[in-house]
XYZ file of C-alpha atoms in Angstrom:
327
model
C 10.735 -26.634 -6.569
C 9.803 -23.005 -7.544
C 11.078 -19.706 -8.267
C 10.809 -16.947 -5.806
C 13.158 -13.851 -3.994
C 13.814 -16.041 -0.378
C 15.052 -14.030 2.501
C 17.030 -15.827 4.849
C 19.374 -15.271 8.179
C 21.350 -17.300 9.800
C 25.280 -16.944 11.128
C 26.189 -16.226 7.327
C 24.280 -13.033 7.668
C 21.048 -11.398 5.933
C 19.953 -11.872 2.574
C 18.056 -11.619 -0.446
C 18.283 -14.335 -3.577
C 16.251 -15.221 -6.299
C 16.311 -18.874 -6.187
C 14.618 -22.304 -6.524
C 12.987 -22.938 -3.690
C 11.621 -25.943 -2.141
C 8.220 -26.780 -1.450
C 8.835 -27.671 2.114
C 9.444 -23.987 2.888
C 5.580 -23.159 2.243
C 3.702 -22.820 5.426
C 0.582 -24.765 6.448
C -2.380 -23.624 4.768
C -5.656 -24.455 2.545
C -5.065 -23.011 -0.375
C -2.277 -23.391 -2.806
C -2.121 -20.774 -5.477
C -0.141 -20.299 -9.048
C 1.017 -16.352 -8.378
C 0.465 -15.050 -11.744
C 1.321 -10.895 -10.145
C 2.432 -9.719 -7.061
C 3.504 -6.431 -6.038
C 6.570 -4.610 -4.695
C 5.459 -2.343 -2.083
C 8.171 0.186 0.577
C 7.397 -2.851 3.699
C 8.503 -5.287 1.016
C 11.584 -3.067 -0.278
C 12.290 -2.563 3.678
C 12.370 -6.887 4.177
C 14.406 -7.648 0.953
C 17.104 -5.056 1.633
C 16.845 -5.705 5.802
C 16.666 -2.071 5.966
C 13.511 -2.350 8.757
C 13.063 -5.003 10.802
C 9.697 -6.448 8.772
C 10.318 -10.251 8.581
C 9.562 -11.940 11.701
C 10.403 -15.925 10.124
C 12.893 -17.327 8.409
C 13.198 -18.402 5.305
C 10.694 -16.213 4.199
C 9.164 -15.290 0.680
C 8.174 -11.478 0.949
C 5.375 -10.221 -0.930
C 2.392 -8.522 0.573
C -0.002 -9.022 -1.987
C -0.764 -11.187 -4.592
C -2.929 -12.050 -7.398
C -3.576 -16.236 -8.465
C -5.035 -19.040 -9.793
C -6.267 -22.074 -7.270
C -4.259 -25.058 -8.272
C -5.309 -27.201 -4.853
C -8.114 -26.454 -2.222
C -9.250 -28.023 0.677
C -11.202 -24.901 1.545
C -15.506 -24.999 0.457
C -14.829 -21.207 -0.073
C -12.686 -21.724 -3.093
C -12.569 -24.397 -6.138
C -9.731 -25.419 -8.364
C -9.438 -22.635 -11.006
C -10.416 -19.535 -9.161
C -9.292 -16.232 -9.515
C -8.281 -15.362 -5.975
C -6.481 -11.719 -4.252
C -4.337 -11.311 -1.116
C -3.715 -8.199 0.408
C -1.946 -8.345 4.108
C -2.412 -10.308 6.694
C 1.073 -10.283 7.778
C 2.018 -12.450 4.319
C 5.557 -11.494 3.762
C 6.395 -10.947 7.207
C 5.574 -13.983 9.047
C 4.065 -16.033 6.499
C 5.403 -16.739 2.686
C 4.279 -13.949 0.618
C 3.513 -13.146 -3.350
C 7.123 -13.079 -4.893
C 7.555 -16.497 -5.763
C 5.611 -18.682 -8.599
C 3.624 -20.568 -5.482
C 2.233 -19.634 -2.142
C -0.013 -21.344 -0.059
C -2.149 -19.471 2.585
C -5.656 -18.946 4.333
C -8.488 -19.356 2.881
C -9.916 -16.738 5.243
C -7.189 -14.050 3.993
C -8.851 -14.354 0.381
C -11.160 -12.636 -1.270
C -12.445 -13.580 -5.108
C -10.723 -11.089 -7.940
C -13.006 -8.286 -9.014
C -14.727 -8.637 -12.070
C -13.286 -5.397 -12.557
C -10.281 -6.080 -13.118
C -7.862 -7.794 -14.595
C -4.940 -9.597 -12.775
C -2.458 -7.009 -13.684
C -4.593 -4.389 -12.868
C -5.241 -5.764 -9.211
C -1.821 -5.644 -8.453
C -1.210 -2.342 -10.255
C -4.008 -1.033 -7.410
C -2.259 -3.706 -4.376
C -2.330 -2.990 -0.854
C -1.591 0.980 -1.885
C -4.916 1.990 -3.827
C -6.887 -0.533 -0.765
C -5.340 1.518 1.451
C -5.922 4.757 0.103
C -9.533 3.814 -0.460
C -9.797 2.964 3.400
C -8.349 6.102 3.934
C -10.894 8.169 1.760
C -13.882 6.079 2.963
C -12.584 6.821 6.766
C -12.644 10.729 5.511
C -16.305 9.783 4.289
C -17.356 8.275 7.446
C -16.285 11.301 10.007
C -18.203 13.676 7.413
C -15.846 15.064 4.870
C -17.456 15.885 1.521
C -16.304 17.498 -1.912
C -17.763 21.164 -0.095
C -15.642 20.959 2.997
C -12.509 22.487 1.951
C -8.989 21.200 0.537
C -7.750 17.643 1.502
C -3.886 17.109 1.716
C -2.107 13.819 0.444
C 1.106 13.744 1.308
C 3.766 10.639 0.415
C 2.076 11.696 -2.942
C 4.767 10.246 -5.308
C 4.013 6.975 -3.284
C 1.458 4.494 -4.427
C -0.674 4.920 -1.946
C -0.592 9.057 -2.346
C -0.707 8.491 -6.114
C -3.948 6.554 -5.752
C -5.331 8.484 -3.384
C -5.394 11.617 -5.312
C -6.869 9.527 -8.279
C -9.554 8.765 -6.033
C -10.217 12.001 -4.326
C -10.434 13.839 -7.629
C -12.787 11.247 -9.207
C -14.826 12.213 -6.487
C -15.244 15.399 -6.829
C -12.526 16.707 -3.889
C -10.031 18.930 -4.171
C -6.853 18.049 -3.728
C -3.134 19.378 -2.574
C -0.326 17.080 -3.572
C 2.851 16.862 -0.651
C 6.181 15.691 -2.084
C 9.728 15.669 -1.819
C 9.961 15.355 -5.413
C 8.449 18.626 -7.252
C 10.276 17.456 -10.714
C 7.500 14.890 -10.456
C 4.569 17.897 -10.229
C 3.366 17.263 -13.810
C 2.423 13.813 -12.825
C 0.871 14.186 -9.620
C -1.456 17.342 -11.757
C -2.049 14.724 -14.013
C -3.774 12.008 -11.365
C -5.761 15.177 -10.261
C -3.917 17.280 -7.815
C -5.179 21.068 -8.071
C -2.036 22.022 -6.355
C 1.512 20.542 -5.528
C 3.605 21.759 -2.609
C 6.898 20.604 -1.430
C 7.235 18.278 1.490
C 9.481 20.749 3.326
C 6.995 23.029 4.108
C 5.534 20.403 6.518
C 8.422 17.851 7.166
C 10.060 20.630 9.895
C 9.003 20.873 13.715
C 6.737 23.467 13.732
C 4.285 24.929 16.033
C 1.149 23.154 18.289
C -1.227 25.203 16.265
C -0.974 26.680 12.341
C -3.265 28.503 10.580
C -5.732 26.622 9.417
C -6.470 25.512 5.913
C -6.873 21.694 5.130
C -10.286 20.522 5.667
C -8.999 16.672 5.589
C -5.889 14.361 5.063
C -4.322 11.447 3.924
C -0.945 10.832 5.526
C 2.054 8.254 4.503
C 4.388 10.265 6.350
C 4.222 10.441 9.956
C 6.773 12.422 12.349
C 6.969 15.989 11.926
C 4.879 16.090 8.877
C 1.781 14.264 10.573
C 2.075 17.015 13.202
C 2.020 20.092 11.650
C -0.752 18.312 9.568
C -2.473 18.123 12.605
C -1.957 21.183 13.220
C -2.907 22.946 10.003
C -6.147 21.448 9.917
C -9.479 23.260 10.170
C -12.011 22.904 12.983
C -13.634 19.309 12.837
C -11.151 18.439 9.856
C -9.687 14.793 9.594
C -6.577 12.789 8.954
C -6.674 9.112 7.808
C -2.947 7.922 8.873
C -1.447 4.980 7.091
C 2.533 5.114 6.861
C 5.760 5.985 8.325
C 7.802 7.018 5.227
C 9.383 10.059 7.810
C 8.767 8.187 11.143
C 6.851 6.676 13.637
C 7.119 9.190 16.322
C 4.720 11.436 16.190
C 5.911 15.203 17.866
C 2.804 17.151 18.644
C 0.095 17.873 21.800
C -3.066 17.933 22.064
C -4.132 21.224 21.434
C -5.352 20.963 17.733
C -7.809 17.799 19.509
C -9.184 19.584 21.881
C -9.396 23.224 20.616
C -10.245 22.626 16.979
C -11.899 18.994 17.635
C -9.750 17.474 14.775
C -9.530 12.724 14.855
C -6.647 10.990 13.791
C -8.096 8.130 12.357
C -5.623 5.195 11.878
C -5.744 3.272 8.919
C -4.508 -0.708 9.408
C -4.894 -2.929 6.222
C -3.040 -6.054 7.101
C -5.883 -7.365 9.280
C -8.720 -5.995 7.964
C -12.112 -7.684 8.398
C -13.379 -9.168 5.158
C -16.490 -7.297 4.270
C -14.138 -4.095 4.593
C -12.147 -5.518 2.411
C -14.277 -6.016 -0.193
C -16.277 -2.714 0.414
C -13.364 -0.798 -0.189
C -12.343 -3.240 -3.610
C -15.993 -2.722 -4.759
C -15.695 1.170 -3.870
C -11.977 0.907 -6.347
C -13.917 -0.693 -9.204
C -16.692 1.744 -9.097
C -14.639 5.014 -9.212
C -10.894 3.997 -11.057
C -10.924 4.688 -14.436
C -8.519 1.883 -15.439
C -6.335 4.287 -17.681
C -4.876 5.286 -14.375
C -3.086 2.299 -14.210
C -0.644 3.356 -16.672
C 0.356 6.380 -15.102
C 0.822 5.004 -11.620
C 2.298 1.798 -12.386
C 5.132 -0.081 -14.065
C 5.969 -3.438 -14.461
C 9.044 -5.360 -14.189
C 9.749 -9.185 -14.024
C 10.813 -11.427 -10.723
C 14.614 -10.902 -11.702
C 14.419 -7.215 -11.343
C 12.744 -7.242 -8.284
C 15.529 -7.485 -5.376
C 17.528 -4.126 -7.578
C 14.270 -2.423 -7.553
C 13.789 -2.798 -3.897
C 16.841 -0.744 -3.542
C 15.863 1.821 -5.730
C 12.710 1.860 -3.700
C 14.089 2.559 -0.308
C 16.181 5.316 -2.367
C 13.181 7.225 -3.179
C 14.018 6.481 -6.912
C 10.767 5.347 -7.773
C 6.945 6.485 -8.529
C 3.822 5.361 -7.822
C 3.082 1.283 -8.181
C 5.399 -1.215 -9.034
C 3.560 -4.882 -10.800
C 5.663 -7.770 -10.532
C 5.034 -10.400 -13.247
C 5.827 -13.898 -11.911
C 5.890 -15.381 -14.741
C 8.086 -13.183 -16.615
């Protein structure tokens, strides 16, 4: 037996419960792992409080990502001991994720901890600063540099907006800061925005073409906002898309694609090839100055984590939030 938050459904309903759970429930795998952090991330908040239709099997553990120790192996990849880091691959969904004091998955889903950091830290970056930095390498790769104009992050109060303007400024970009939550402007200045504008401004229908003025985006947001994004950008420009936090529809025609020659570029992290994977954790350890990590994320223990979900969904809460297993 372990502890962990187990969703389950059945005739008695849907729910969430922290609870001793048996071993049995653990799926097949070739790795077993002591969680030491895991993370709590909007698709997790969306699974423990059934508010989106995330988990796929049941009884399932949620937790996207995850931080451990090896306890048993039957994998050459990894020995007993090893410092190991999940991120994805539908873990959580249709596979026993992070929030629990065991989980046993894939070797192939795991990559070795950075040197860089420390367990806590890893989680405090997750499956939000991974995908932000897939998002700003994607920028990188269609030919976006510090000299091409102003890149928009919207979500920005979310983890992966917070890390994403961390990143962009450490870089050398500048950056405008999209939120719903403009009491929280000294913070997003703070991680490096040069300017903060209210999420209004974009989250309305508006027109197939806008003046132009972004040179690049990252986008949490979808709907209406990833439109008029679209719309708004300059000739050539980019937007890395990653979330839904407004909608997965997405309102708009094709005239800022072919008349301005703007790409969507989709961002996926749950089944990410490896060497991505660890391009983009190499590319986090090279640019994050780890004082970051107190400014984007908080901690709280296992207990607190099925409340905090709620507050989540809510829009109650900034940036990362670090769940210690172990209390």
């Amino acid at each position: 037996m372990f502890k962990g938050v187990l969703i389950e459904k059945d005739e008695q309903g849907y729910r969430s419960a922290l609870q001793q759970i048996e071993e049995s429930v653990l799926p097949e795998g070739d790795v077993t792992i002591k969680v030491a952090y895991s993370t709590l991330n909007y698709k997790d908040a969306l699974a423990i409080t059934g508010k989106g239709p995330v988990v796929r099997n049941f009884p399932m553990v949620p937790g996207i990502d995850l931080v451990g120790t090896v306890e048993e192996t039957a994998s050459e990849q990894f020995k007993v001991g090893d410092q190991v880091l999940l991120n994805g691959y539908g873990v959580g969904e249709v596979h026993c994720g992070g929030l629990a004091e065991k989980a046993r998955l894939k070797s192939d889903w795991l990559i070795p901890l950075p040197k860089a950091f420390s367990a806590r830290q890893a989680m405090s970056i997750g499956t939000a600063g991974y995908t932000a930095m897939l998002c700003v390498i994607a920028l990188e790769k269609h030919g976006i540099t510090p000299d091409s104009g102003e890149i928009l992050v919207t979500g920005a109060n979310g983890g992966v907006g917070s890390f994403a303007i961390s990143i962009l400024a450490k870089l050398g970009y500048q950056v405008v800061a999209s939120t719903g939550r403009m009491d929280q402007a000294e913070y997003l200045t703070k991680l490096g925005a040069s300017e903060v504008i209210d999420r209004a401004i974009l989250s309305e229908p508006g027109r197939p073409l806008a003046k132009e003025r972004w040179a690049a985006a990252v986008d949490a947001a979808g709907s209406h906002t990833l439109a008029n994004v679209c719309a708004s950008l300059k000739y050539g420009g980019v937007v890395a898309a990653c979330g839904l936090a407004q909608g997965m529809d997405l309102p708009t025609t094709v005239m800022p694609f072919i008349l301005r020659g703007i790409t969507l570029a989709g961002i996926d992290s749950v089944m990410r090839p490896t060497a991505d994977r660890v391009e983009a954790w190499e590319r986090l350890a090279n640019i994050l100055d780890t004082s970051v990590f107190d400014d984007i994320a908080k901690e709280i223990t296992l207990e607190e984590t099925i409340d905090t979900a709620e507050q989540l969904i809510q829009g109650k809460v900034r940036g990362r939030v670090v769940v210690n297993i172990a209390g």
